[in-house]
CSV table of C-alpha atoms in Angstrom, one decimal:
chain,number,residue,atom,x,y,z
T,1170,MET,CA,0.0,0.0,0.0
T,1171,ALA,CA,2.8,2.4,0.9
T,1172,MET,CA,4.5,1.8,-2.4
T,1173,ASN,CA,1.3,2.5,-4.3
T,1174,VAL,CA,1.0,5.9,-2.6
T,1175,VAL,CA,4.6,6.6,-3.3
T,1176,GLY,CA,4.1,5.7,-7.0
T,1177,LEU,CA,1.0,7.8,-7.2
T,1178,ILE,CA,2.9,10.9,-6.0
T,1179,ALA,CA,6.3,10.2,-7.7
T,1180,TRP,CA,5.2,9.7,-11.3
T,1181,PRO,CA,3.3,13.0,-11.7
T,1182,GLY,CA,5.8,14.7,-9.4
T,1183,VAL,CA,8.8,13.9,-11.6
T,1184,TRP,CA,6.8,14.9,-14.6
T,1185,VAL,CA,6.0,18.3,-13.2
T,1186,ALA,CA,9.6,18.8,-12.1
T,1187,LEU,CA,10.8,18.1,-15.6
T,1188,LEU,CA,8.4,20.6,-17.1
T,1189,PHE,CA,9.6,23.4,-14.7
T,1190,VAL,CA,13.3,22.5,-15.4
T,1191,SER,CA,12.8,22.7,-19.1
T,1192,ASN,CA,10.8,25.9,-19.0
T,1193,SER,CA,13.2,27.8,-16.6
T,1194,THR,CA,16.6,26.5,-17.9
T,1195,TYR,CA,16.0,26.3,-21.6
T,1196,PRO,CA,13.8,29.2,-22.9
T,1197,SER,CA,13.8,27.8,-26.4
T,1198,ASN,CA,11.9,24.8,-25.0
T,1199,TRP,CA,13.7,22.3,-27.3
T,1200,ILE,CA,14.5,20.2,-24.3
T,1201,LEU,CA,10.7,19.4,-24.0
T,1202,TRP,CA,11.1,17.0,-27.0
T,1203,ILE,CA,13.6,15.0,-24.9
T,1204,PHE,CA,11.1,14.8,-22.0
T,1205,ILE,CA,8.1,13.9,-24.2
T,1206,PRO,CA,8.6,10.0,-23.9
T,1207,TYR,CA,8.8,10.2,-20.1
T,1208,SER,CA,5.8,12.6,-20.0
T,1209,LEU,CA,3.6,10.2,-22.0
T,1210,TYR,CA,4.8,7.1,-20.0
T,1211,GLY,CA,4.4,9.1,-16.7
T,1212,LEU,CA,0.8,9.9,-17.5
T,1213,TYR,CA,0.1,6.3,-18.3
T,1214,ARG,CA,1.7,5.1,-15.1
T,1215,PHE,CA,-0.2,7.7,-13.1
T,1216,ARG,CA,-3.5,6.3,-14.5
T,1217,VAL,CA,-2.5,2.7,-14.0
T,1218,GLN,CA,-1.4,3.5,-10.4
T,1219,PHE,CA,-5.0,4.0,-9.4
T,1220,THR,CA,-5.9,0.4,-10.5
T,1221,TYR,CA,-3.5,-1.0,-7.8
T,1222,PHE,CA,-5.5,0.4,-4.9
T,1223,PRO,CA,-8.6,-1.7,-5.2
T,1224,GLN,CA,-6.5,-4.9,-5.3
T,1225,ALA,CA,-4.5,-3.7,-2.3
T,1226,PHE,CA,-7.7,-3.2,-0.2
T,1227,ARG,CA,-9.0,-6.6,-1.3
T,1228,MET,CA,-5.8,-8.3,-0.2
T,1229,ARG,CA,-6.0,-6.5,3.1
T,1230,ARG,CA,-9.5,-7.8,3.7
T,1231,VAL,CA,-8.5,-11.4,2.7
T,1232,LEU,CA,-5.5,-11.3,5.1
T,1233,ARG,CA,-7.8,-10.2,7.9
T,1234,ALA,CA,-10.1,-13.2,7.4
T,1235,TYR,CA,-7.5,-15.9,6.6
T,1236,PRO,CA,-4.1,-16.8,8.1
T,1237,TRP,CA,-1.0,-17.5,6.0
T,1238,GLN,CA,-0.2,-21.1,5.0
T,1239,PHE,CA,3.0,-22.4,3.6
T,1240,LEU,CA,2.4,-24.8,0.6
T,1241,GLU,CA,5.1,-26.8,-1.2
T,1242,GLY,CA,4.9,-28.3,-4.7
T,1243,VAL,CA,1.7,-26.4,-5.7
T,1244,PRO,CA,0.9,-27.3,-9.3
T,1245,SER,CA,0.9,-24.3,-11.7
T,1246,GLY,CA,0.8,-23.7,-15.4
T,1247,LEU,CA,0.7,-21.1,-18.2
T,1248,GLY,CA,-2.0,-22.5,-20.5
T,1249,LYS,CA,-5.7,-22.9,-19.9
T,1250,HIS,CA,-6.7,-25.2,-17.0
T,1251,SER,CA,-9.3,-27.8,-17.9
T,1252,GLY,CA,-11.3,-27.0,-14.8
T,1253,ALA,CA,-11.2,-23.2,-15.1
T,1254,ARG,CA,-13.7,-21.0,-16.9
T,1255,ASP,CA,-11.0,-18.3,-17.7
T,1256,ASP,CA,-7.8,-18.5,-19.8
T,1257,GLY,CA,-4.5,-17.5,-18.2
T,1258,MET,CA,-1.8,-18.6,-15.8
T,1259,TRP,CA,-3.0,-20.6,-12.8
T,1260,PHE,CA,-2.3,-22.3,-9.5
T,1261,GLU,CA,-4.1,-25.5,-8.5
T,1262,PHE,CA,-5.1,-25.9,-4.8
T,1263,ARG,CA,-6.9,-28.6,-2.9
T,1264,ASN,CA,-10.6,-28.0,-2.1
T,1265,PRO,CA,-10.8,-27.5,1.7
T,1266,ALA,CA,-14.1,-29.5,1.7
T,1267,ASP,CA,-12.7,-32.4,-0.4
T,1268,ALA,CA,-9.0,-33.2,-0.5
T,1269,GLU,CA,-9.4,-35.2,-3.7
T,1270,GLU,CA,-10.8,-32.3,-5.7
T,1271,LYS,CA,-8.4,-29.7,-7.2
T,1272,VAL,CA,-9.5,-26.1,-7.6
T,1273,PRO,CA,-7.7,-23.8,-10.1
T,1274,LEU,CA,-7.1,-20.1,-9.4
T,1275,VAL,CA,-6.4,-18.1,-12.5
T,1276,PHE,CA,-4.6,-14.8,-12.8
T,1277,ILE,CA,-7.4,-12.6,-14.2
T,1278,ARG,CA,-6.9,-9.1,-15.6
T,1279,HIS,CA,-4.2,-7.7,-13.4
T,1280,PRO,CA,-1.2,-5.7,-14.6
T,1281,ARG,CA,1.4,-7.1,-12.2
T,1282,THR,CA,1.7,-10.6,-13.6
T,1283,TYR,CA,4.9,-10.6,-15.6
T,1284,TRP,CA,7.0,-11.5,-12.5
T,1285,TRP,CA,4.8,-14.5,-11.8
T,1286,LEU,CA,4.7,-15.4,-15.5
T,1287,ARG,CA,8.5,-16.2,-15.5
T,1288,ARG,CA,8.2,-18.4,-12.5
T,1289,LEU,CA,5.2,-20.6,-13.0
T,1290,ASP,CA,5.6,-24.1,-14.5
T,1291,GLY,CA,6.2,-24.0,-18.2
T,1292,PRO,CA,8.4,-25.5,-20.9
T,1293,ARG,CA,10.9,-22.6,-20.7
T,1294,THR,CA,10.7,-21.9,-17.0
T,1295,ARG,CA,14.2,-21.9,-15.4
T,1296,PRO,CA,14.5,-24.0,-12.2
T,1297,ARG,CA,16.2,-21.2,-10.3
T,1298,LEU,CA,13.2,-18.9,-11.0
T,1299,ARG,CA,10.7,-21.6,-10.1
T,1300,ALA,CA,12.5,-22.1,-6.8
T,1301,GLN,CA,11.8,-18.4,-5.9
T,1302,ILE,CA,8.1,-19.3,-5.2
T,1303,GLU,CA,8.9,-22.4,-3.1
T,1304,PRO,CA,7.3,-22.6,-0.6
T,1305,LEU,CA,4.3,-20.6,-1.7
T,1306,TRP,CA,2.7,-18.3,0.9
T,1307,PHE,CA,-1.1,-18.7,0.6
T,1308,ALA,CA,-4.0,-17.1,2.5
T,1309,GLY,CA,-7.7,-17.6,1.5
T,1310,ASP,CA,-10.1,-20.1,0.2
T,1311,PRO,CA,-9.4,-21.3,-3.4
T,1312,ARG,CA,-13.2,-21.7,-4.0
T,1313,PHE,CA,-13.6,-17.9,-3.7
T,1314,LEU,CA,-10.5,-15.7,-3.3
T,1315,ALA,CA,-7.0,-15.8,-2.0
T,1316,VAL,CA,-3.7,-14.0,-1.7
T,1317,VAL,CA,-0.5,-15.6,-2.9
T,1318,ALA,CA,3.1,-14.4,-2.2
T,1319,ALA,CA,6.7,-15.5,-2.7
T,1320,PRO,CA,9.0,-16.0,0.3
T,1321,GLY,CA,11.1,-13.0,1.1
T,1322,ARG,CA,14.8,-13.1,2.0
T,1323,GLY,CA,15.3,-15.9,4.4
T,1324,GLY,CA,11.6,-17.0,4.0
T,1325,ARG,CA,10.6,-14.9,7.0
T,1326,ALA,CA,8.2,-12.6,5.3
T,1327,PRO,CA,6.0,-12.6,2.1
T,1328,LYS,CA,6.8,-10.5,-0.9
T,1329,ARG,CA,5.2,-9.9,-4.3
T,1330,LEU,CA,1.7,-10.3,-2.9
T,1331,HIS,CA,-0.9,-11.1,-5.6
T,1332,PHE,CA,-4.7,-11.2,-5.4
T,1333,LEU,CA,-6.4,-14.2,-7.0
T,1334,TYR,CA,-10.1,-14.9,-7.2
T,1335,GLN,CA,-12.9,-17.0,-8.8
T,1336,ARG,CA,-14.8,-14.7,-11.1
T,1337,PRO,CA,-18.3,-15.3,-9.5
T,1338,ALA,CA,-16.8,-14.2,-6.1
T,1339,VAL,CA,-16.0,-10.7,-7.5
T,1340,ASP,CA,-17.9,-10.0,-10.7
T,1341,ILE,CA,-21.4,-8.8,-10.1
T,1342,GLN,CA,-22.4,-10.0,-13.6
T,1343,CYS,CA,-21.8,-13.6,-12.7
T,1344,ALA,CA,-24.1,-15.7,-10.5
T,1345,PRO,CA,-22.5,-16.3,-7.1
T,1346,ASP,CA,-21.4,-19.9,-6.5
T,1347,SER,CA,-21.3,-21.7,-3.1
T,1348,TRP,CA,-19.0,-24.6,-4.2
T,1349,GLY,CA,-20.9,-26.8,-1.7
T,1350,ALA,CA,-19.2,-24.8,1.2
T,1351,THR,CA,-20.5,-24.9,4.7
T,1352,PRO,CA,-22.4,-21.9,6.2
T,1353,ALA,CA,-19.3,-21.1,8.3
T,1354,ASP,CA,-17.0,-21.1,5.2
T,1355,LEU,CA,-19.5,-18.9,3.3
T,1356,GLU,CA,-19.6,-16.4,6.1
T,1357,ARG,CA,-15.8,-16.3,6.3
T,1358,ALA,CA,-15.6,-15.8,2.5
T,1359,ARG,CA,-18.2,-13.0,2.8
T,1360,ARG,CA,-16.1,-11.3,5.4
T,1361,ALA,CA,-13.1,-11.5,3.1
T,1362,GLY,CA,-15.1,-9.7,0.4
T,1363,ALA,CA,-16.4,-12.5,-1.7
T,1364,ARG,CA,-19.9,-12.7,-3.3
T,1365,VAL,CA,-21.3,-16.1,-2.2
T,1366,ASP,CA,-24.5,-18.0,-2.9
T,1367,THR,CA,-26.6,-18.5,0.2
T,1368,PRO,CA,-28.6,-21.8,0.0
T,1369,PRO,CA,-32.4,-21.2,-0.1
T,1370,PHE,CA,-34.3,-21.2,3.2
T,1371,THR,CA,-31.0,-21.2,5.1
T,1372,PRO,CA,-30.4,-18.1,7.2
T,1373,THR,CA,-27.0,-16.6,6.9
T,1374,ALA,CA,-24.7,-16.3,9.9
T,1375,ASP,CA,-25.2,-12.5,10.1
T,1376,GLU,CA,-29.0,-13.0,10.3
T,1377,VAL,CA,-28.8,-15.4,13.3
T,1378,ASN,CA,-29.3,-13.9,16.7
T,1379,ASP,CA,-29.7,-10.4,15.4
T,1380,GLN,CA,-32.2,-8.8,17.7
T,1381,GLY,CA,-34.5,-6.1,16.3
T,1382,THR,CA,-33.9,-7.1,12.7
T,1383,GLU,CA,-36.6,-7.9,10.1
T,1384,ARG,CA,-36.1,-9.1,6.6
T,1385,LEU,CA,-38.1,-6.9,4.2
T,1386,PRO,CA,-40.8,-9.0,2.4
T,1387,TRP,CA,-39.6,-8.2,-1.1
T,1388,ALA,CA,-35.9,-8.3,-0.4
T,1389,SER,CA,-35.0,-11.7,-1.9
T,1390,GLN,CA,-32.4,-10.0,-4.2
T,1391,PRO,CA,-29.2,-8.1,-3.4
T,1392,ALA,CA,-29.8,-4.6,-2.2
T,1393,LEU,CA,-28.0,-3.2,-5.3
T,1394,LYS,CA,-30.9,-4.5,-7.5
T,1395,HIS,CA,-33.3,-2.1,-5.7
T,1396,PRO,CA,-33.6,0.7,-8.3
T,1397,PRO,CA,-33.2,3.7,-6.0
T,1398,THR,CA,-30.2,2.1,-4.3
T,1399,GLY,CA,-28.5,1.0,-7.5
T,1400,LYS,CA,-28.9,4.4,-9.1
T,1401,ALA,CA,-27.5,6.2,-6.0
T,1402,VAL,CA,-24.4,4.0,-5.7
T,1403,ARG,CA,-23.7,4.0,-9.4
T,1404,ARG,CA,-24.0,7.8,-9.5
T,1405,ARG,CA,-21.6,8.1,-6.6
T,1406,VAL,CA,-19.0,5.8,-8.1
T,1407,VAL,CA,-19.2,7.6,-11.5
T,1408,ARG,CA,-18.9,11.0,-9.9
T,1409,GLN,CA,-15.7,10.1,-8.0
T,1410,MET,CA,-14.2,8.5,-11.0
T,1411,VAL,CA,-14.9,11.6,-13.2
T,1412,LEU,CA,-13.3,13.8,-10.5
T,1413,LEU,CA,-10.2,11.6,-10.2
T,1414,PHE,CA,-9.6,10.6,-13.8
T,1415,ALA,CA,-10.9,13.7,-15.7
T,1416,VAL,CA,-11.4,16.8,-13.6
T,1417,TRP,CA,-8.1,16.7,-11.5
T,1418,PRO,CA,-5.9,15.7,-14.5
T,1419,ALA,CA,-7.4,18.5,-16.5
T,1420,LEU,CA,-6.8,21.1,-13.7
T,1421,VAL,CA,-3.2,20.0,-13.7
T,1422,LEU,CA,-2.6,19.6,-17.4
T,1423,VAL,CA,-4.1,22.8,-18.7
T,1424,PRO,CA,-2.0,25.3,-16.6
T,1425,LEU,CA,1.1,23.1,-17.1
T,1426,LEU,CA,0.8,23.2,-20.9
T,1427,LEU,CA,0.2,27.0,-20.8
T,1428,VAL,CA,3.2,27.6,-18.5
T,1429,ALA,CA,5.3,25.3,-20.7
T,1430,GLY,CA,4.2,27.3,-23.7
T,1431,GLY,CA,5.7,30.5,-22.1
T,1432,ASP,CA,2.6,32.1,-20.6
T,1433,GLU,CA,4.0,33.2,-17.2
T,1434,ARG,CA,0.6,34.5,-16.0
T,1435,PHE,CA,-0.4,30.9,-15.2
T,1436,ILE,CA,2.6,30.2,-12.9
T,1437,PRO,CA,0.7,31.3,-9.7
T,1438,ILE,CA,-2.3,29.2,-10.7
T,1439,MET,CA,0.1,26.2,-11.3
T,1440,VAL,CA,1.7,26.7,-7.9
T,1441,ARG,CA,-1.7,26.7,-6.1
T,1442,ILE,CA,-2.8,23.6,-8.0
T,1443,VAL,CA,0.4,21.7,-7.1
T,1444,VAL,CA,-0.2,22.6,-3.4
T,1445,LEU,CA,-3.9,21.7,-3.6
T,1446,VAL,CA,-3.6,18.3,-5.4
T,1447,PRO,CA,-1.8,16.4,-2.6
T,1448,ILE,CA,-4.4,17.7,-0.1
T,1449,ALA,CA,-7.6,17.2,-2.0
T,1450,VAL,CA,-7.0,14.1,-4.2
T,1451,PRO,CA,-6.6,11.7,-1.2
T,1452,PHE,CA,-10.1,12.6,0.0
T,1453,HIS,CA,-11.5,11.7,-3.4
T,1454,ILE,CA,-9.6,8.5,-3.4
T,1455,TRP,CA,-11.0,7.7,0.0
T,1456,ALA,CA,-14.5,8.5,-1.2
T,1457,LEU,CA,-14.1,6.3,-4.3
T,1458,VAL,CA,-12.8,3.4,-2.2
T,1459,THR,CA,-15.8,3.8,0.2
T,1460,ALA,CA,-18.2,3.8,-2.7
T,1461,LEU,CA,-16.6,0.6,-4.1
T,1462,ARG,CA,-16.9,-1.0,-0.7
T,1463,MET,CA,-20.6,0.0,-0.5
T,1464,HIS,CA,-21.1,-1.5,-4.0
T,1465,ARG,CA,-19.6,-4.8,-2.8
T,1466,VAL,CA,-21.7,-5.0,0.3
T,1467,LEU,CA,-24.9,-4.1,-1.5
T,1468,SER,CA,-24.2,-6.6,-4.2
T,1469,THR,CA,-23.9,-9.4,-1.7
T,1470,HIS,CA,-26.5,-8.6,1.0
T,1471,SER,CA,-30.2,-7.7,0.8
T,1472,TRP,CA,-31.9,-4.9,2.6
T,1473,ARG,CA,-33.3,-5.6,6.1
T,1474,LEU,CA,-35.3,-3.4,8.4
T,1475,VAL,CA,-33.4,-2.8,11.7
T,1476,GLU,CA,-34.3,-0.8,14.8
T,1477,CYS,CA,-32.0,2.2,15.5
T,1478,GLU,CA,-31.6,5.1,17.9
T,1479,VAL,CA,-30.2,8.5,16.9
T,1480,VAL,CA,-27.8,9.8,19.6
T,1481,ARG,CA,-26.1,13.1,20.0
T,1482,ALA,CA,-22.5,14.1,20.5
T,1483,ALA,CA,-21.8,15.3,24.1
T,1484,ALA,CA,-19.5,18.2,23.1
T,1485,HIS,CA,-21.7,19.9,20.5
T,1486,GLY,CA,-25.2,18.7,21.0
T,1487,TRP,CA,-27.2,18.5,17.8
T,1488,ARG,CA,-26.2,20.7,14.9
T,1489,LEU,CA,-29.5,20.9,12.9
T,1490,LYS,CA,-30.2,21.4,9.3
T,1491,ASP,CA,-33.4,23.5,9.7
T,1492,GLY,CA,-35.8,22.6,6.9
T,1493,SER,CA,-38.8,24.5,8.2
T,1494,SER,CA,-38.7,27.1,5.3
T,1495,SER,CA,-38.8,24.3,2.7
T,1496,GLY,CA,-41.3,22.2,4.5
T,1497,ARG,CA,-38.8,19.5,5.3
T,1498,LYS,CA,-38.2,18.0,8.8
T,1499,ALA,CA,-35.1,19.0,10.8
T,1500,ARG,CA,-32.1,16.7,10.2
T,1501,VAL,CA,-29.2,15.9,12.5
T,1502,PRO,CA,-25.8,14.2,12.0
T,1503,ALA,CA,-26.1,10.4,11.6
T,1504,ILE,CA,-24.7,9.2,14.9
T,1505,LEU,CA,-26.6,5.9,15.4
T,1506,ARG,CA,-26.9,2.9,17.7
T,1507,ILE,CA,-28.4,0.0,15.7
T,1508,GLY,CA,-30.4,-3.0,16.9
T,1509,GLY,CA,-29.6,-2.6,20.6
T,1510,HIS,CA,-25.9,-3.0,20.0
T,1511,GLY,CA,-23.6,-1.0,22.3
T,1512,THR,CA,-21.3,0.3,19.5
T,1513,VAL,CA,-22.1,3.9,18.4
T,1514,LEU,CA,-21.7,4.3,14.6
T,1515,THR,CA,-21.6,7.2,12.2
T,1516,ALA,CA,-21.3,7.8,8.4
T,1517,THR,CA,-18.0,7.5,6.5
T,1518,PRO,CA,-16.1,9.2,4.8
T,1519,PHE,CA,-18.3,12.3,5.0
T,1520,LYS,CA,-21.0,13.5,7.5
T,1521,ARG,CA,-24.6,12.4,6.7
T,1522,TYR,CA,-27.8,13.9,8.1
T,1523,VAL,CA,-30.9,11.9,9.1
T,1524,SER,CA,-34.2,12.8,10.8
T,1525,HIS,CA,-33.9,13.2,14.5
T,1526,ARG,CA,-37.0,11.1,14.9
T,1527,LEU,CA,-35.6,8.1,13.0
T,1528,ASN,CA,-36.2,4.8,14.7
T,1529,HIS,CA,-35.8,2.3,11.8
T,1530,LEU,CA,-33.2,1.9,9.1
T,1531,TRP,CA,-32.6,-0.3,6.1
T,1532,CYS,CA,-29.4,-2.2,6.6
T,1533,ALA,CA,-27.3,-4.4,4.3
T,1534,GLY,CA,-24.7,-6.6,6.0
T,1535,PRO,CA,-24.2,-7.4,9.7
T,1536,PRO,CA,-25.3,-4.4,11.7
T,1537,GLY,CA,-22.0,-2.8,12.7
T,1538,VAL,CA,-18.8,-1.3,11.3
T,1539,GLY,CA,-18.7,-1.8,7.6
T,1540,ALA,CA,-22.4,-2.2,7.1
T,1541,VAL,CA,-24.4,0.0,4.6
T,1542,VAL,CA,-27.5,1.6,5.8
T,1543,SER,CA,-30.1,4.0,4.5
T,1544,GLU,CA,-33.2,5.8,5.6
T,1545,PRO,CA,-36.3,3.7,4.6
T,1546,GLY,CA,-36.5,3.7,0.8
T,1547,GLY,CA,-32.9,2.9,0.1
T,1548,ALA,CA,-32.2,6.0,-1.9
T,1549,ARG,CA,-29.5,7.6,0.3
T,1550,PRO,CA,-27.2,4.7,1.4
T,1551,PHE,CA,-24.0,5.4,3.4
T,1552,ARG,CA,-21.4,3.2,5.0
T,1553,LEU,CA,-20.9,3.0,8.8
T,1554,ALA,CA,-17.8,3.4,10.8
T,1555,LYS,CA,-17.2,3.5,14.6
T,1556,TYR,CA,-18.0,6.9,16.2
T,1557,LYS,CA,-14.9,8.0,18.2
T,1558,GLY,CA,-16.5,11.0,20.0
T,1559,SER,CA,-18.3,11.1,23.3
T,1560,ILE,CA,-22.0,10.6,23.5
T,1561,GLY,CA,-24.5,12.9,25.2
T,1562,ALA,CA,-28.1,12.6,26.3
T,1563,SER,CA,-30.8,10.4,24.8
T,1564,ALA,CA,-32.5,11.3,21.6
T,1565,ALA,CA,-35.9,11.5,23.4
T,1566,ALA,CA,-35.3,15.2,24.4
T,1567,PRO,CA,-37.2,17.7,22.3
T,1568,VAL,CA,-35.5,19.7,19.6
T,1569,THR,CA,-36.0,23.4,19.2
T,1570,GLY,CA,-34.2,26.1,17.3
T,1571,GLU,CA,-31.0,25.8,15.2
T,1572,ARG,CA,-29.2,23.8,17.8
T,1573,ALA,CA,-30.3,21.7,20.8
T,1574,GLN,CA,-27.9,21.8,23.7
T,1575,VAL,CA,-27.1,18.8,25.9
T,1576,PRO,CA,-28.6,19.3,29.4
T,1577,GLU,CA,-25.9,19.7,32.1
T,1578,SER,CA,-25.9,16.9,34.6
């Protein structure tokens, strides 16, 4: 993850530095032609660098759910595996539920595969290269998703981590598959981020012993298939992608090109943008990652009706959005206690507002950190994180004016 961030900053940073050097040192700008190959490749690597972050977050989630294992003599290959639906390089692992069955995991659509390509079993693979992935570090369930890694120096730590998955466990366009796994295995794979098939008439582990929860009568499909929810989440993902891949690059490129062309009036604007980008872009990356996580939860879980309580922060009371002039009800920051659980939750990454009289929510996923909730209707979903502030009085106190103060004890 740290190297991904360094690469995200370094590629455009060197590119900007070269433009300033060429503009200030060589007024004729002929040196720009020497820097053009790096400029084009740097822009390409800057764009590709964003694709590494989703994989890094997926690996992090898998490693939280599964421990590392050390496997020797794992079969691998470069051609199509007879038991795999996708073409490509593959590892073959034993099915945890049936030691006689072999499950292939294929390298699907990921740019960092060349290093592994030279080391998997093939007619031209050199033995010394093949030995660099012996023993293989493995974490996960080959029926759904996993992380593989090569042993580091001395074999004490993994390196070259790579995320592998079965397509139905990740791709929303494929029907999820259970592979005959037990409910416990399915729940563990779900925690690791996989889309799994829940057997009919069998309650999932997150629905067992959940007090104050009720499954909505029509909610037999993933929450993302509910039209208002799907529209809201898609709009959020598209908005963040446009900001990251179109708006911010344009804000950087246009002044740079003008400055490189000799128009010194845009130098102050360029300086401001260079200062602003490292501050603002990480927030948009965080918002995009949160939107993608919401998409994953909503594509796996259905909406359920859960009881909730709106609580207030002790330090600042309730900061209200007064909607009296527009005919809307007053709204307060979404600081919630769901289903009788003791943990107090709030929206992430940005503040959300809900009605101060709210007592039921639509919830997708186990009610707690990482769940996605919405006011009834499912049109304004948001993700939950643990609230770290102090909590004040109960929500039963009346609300008046722009701000309700917490009574002193």
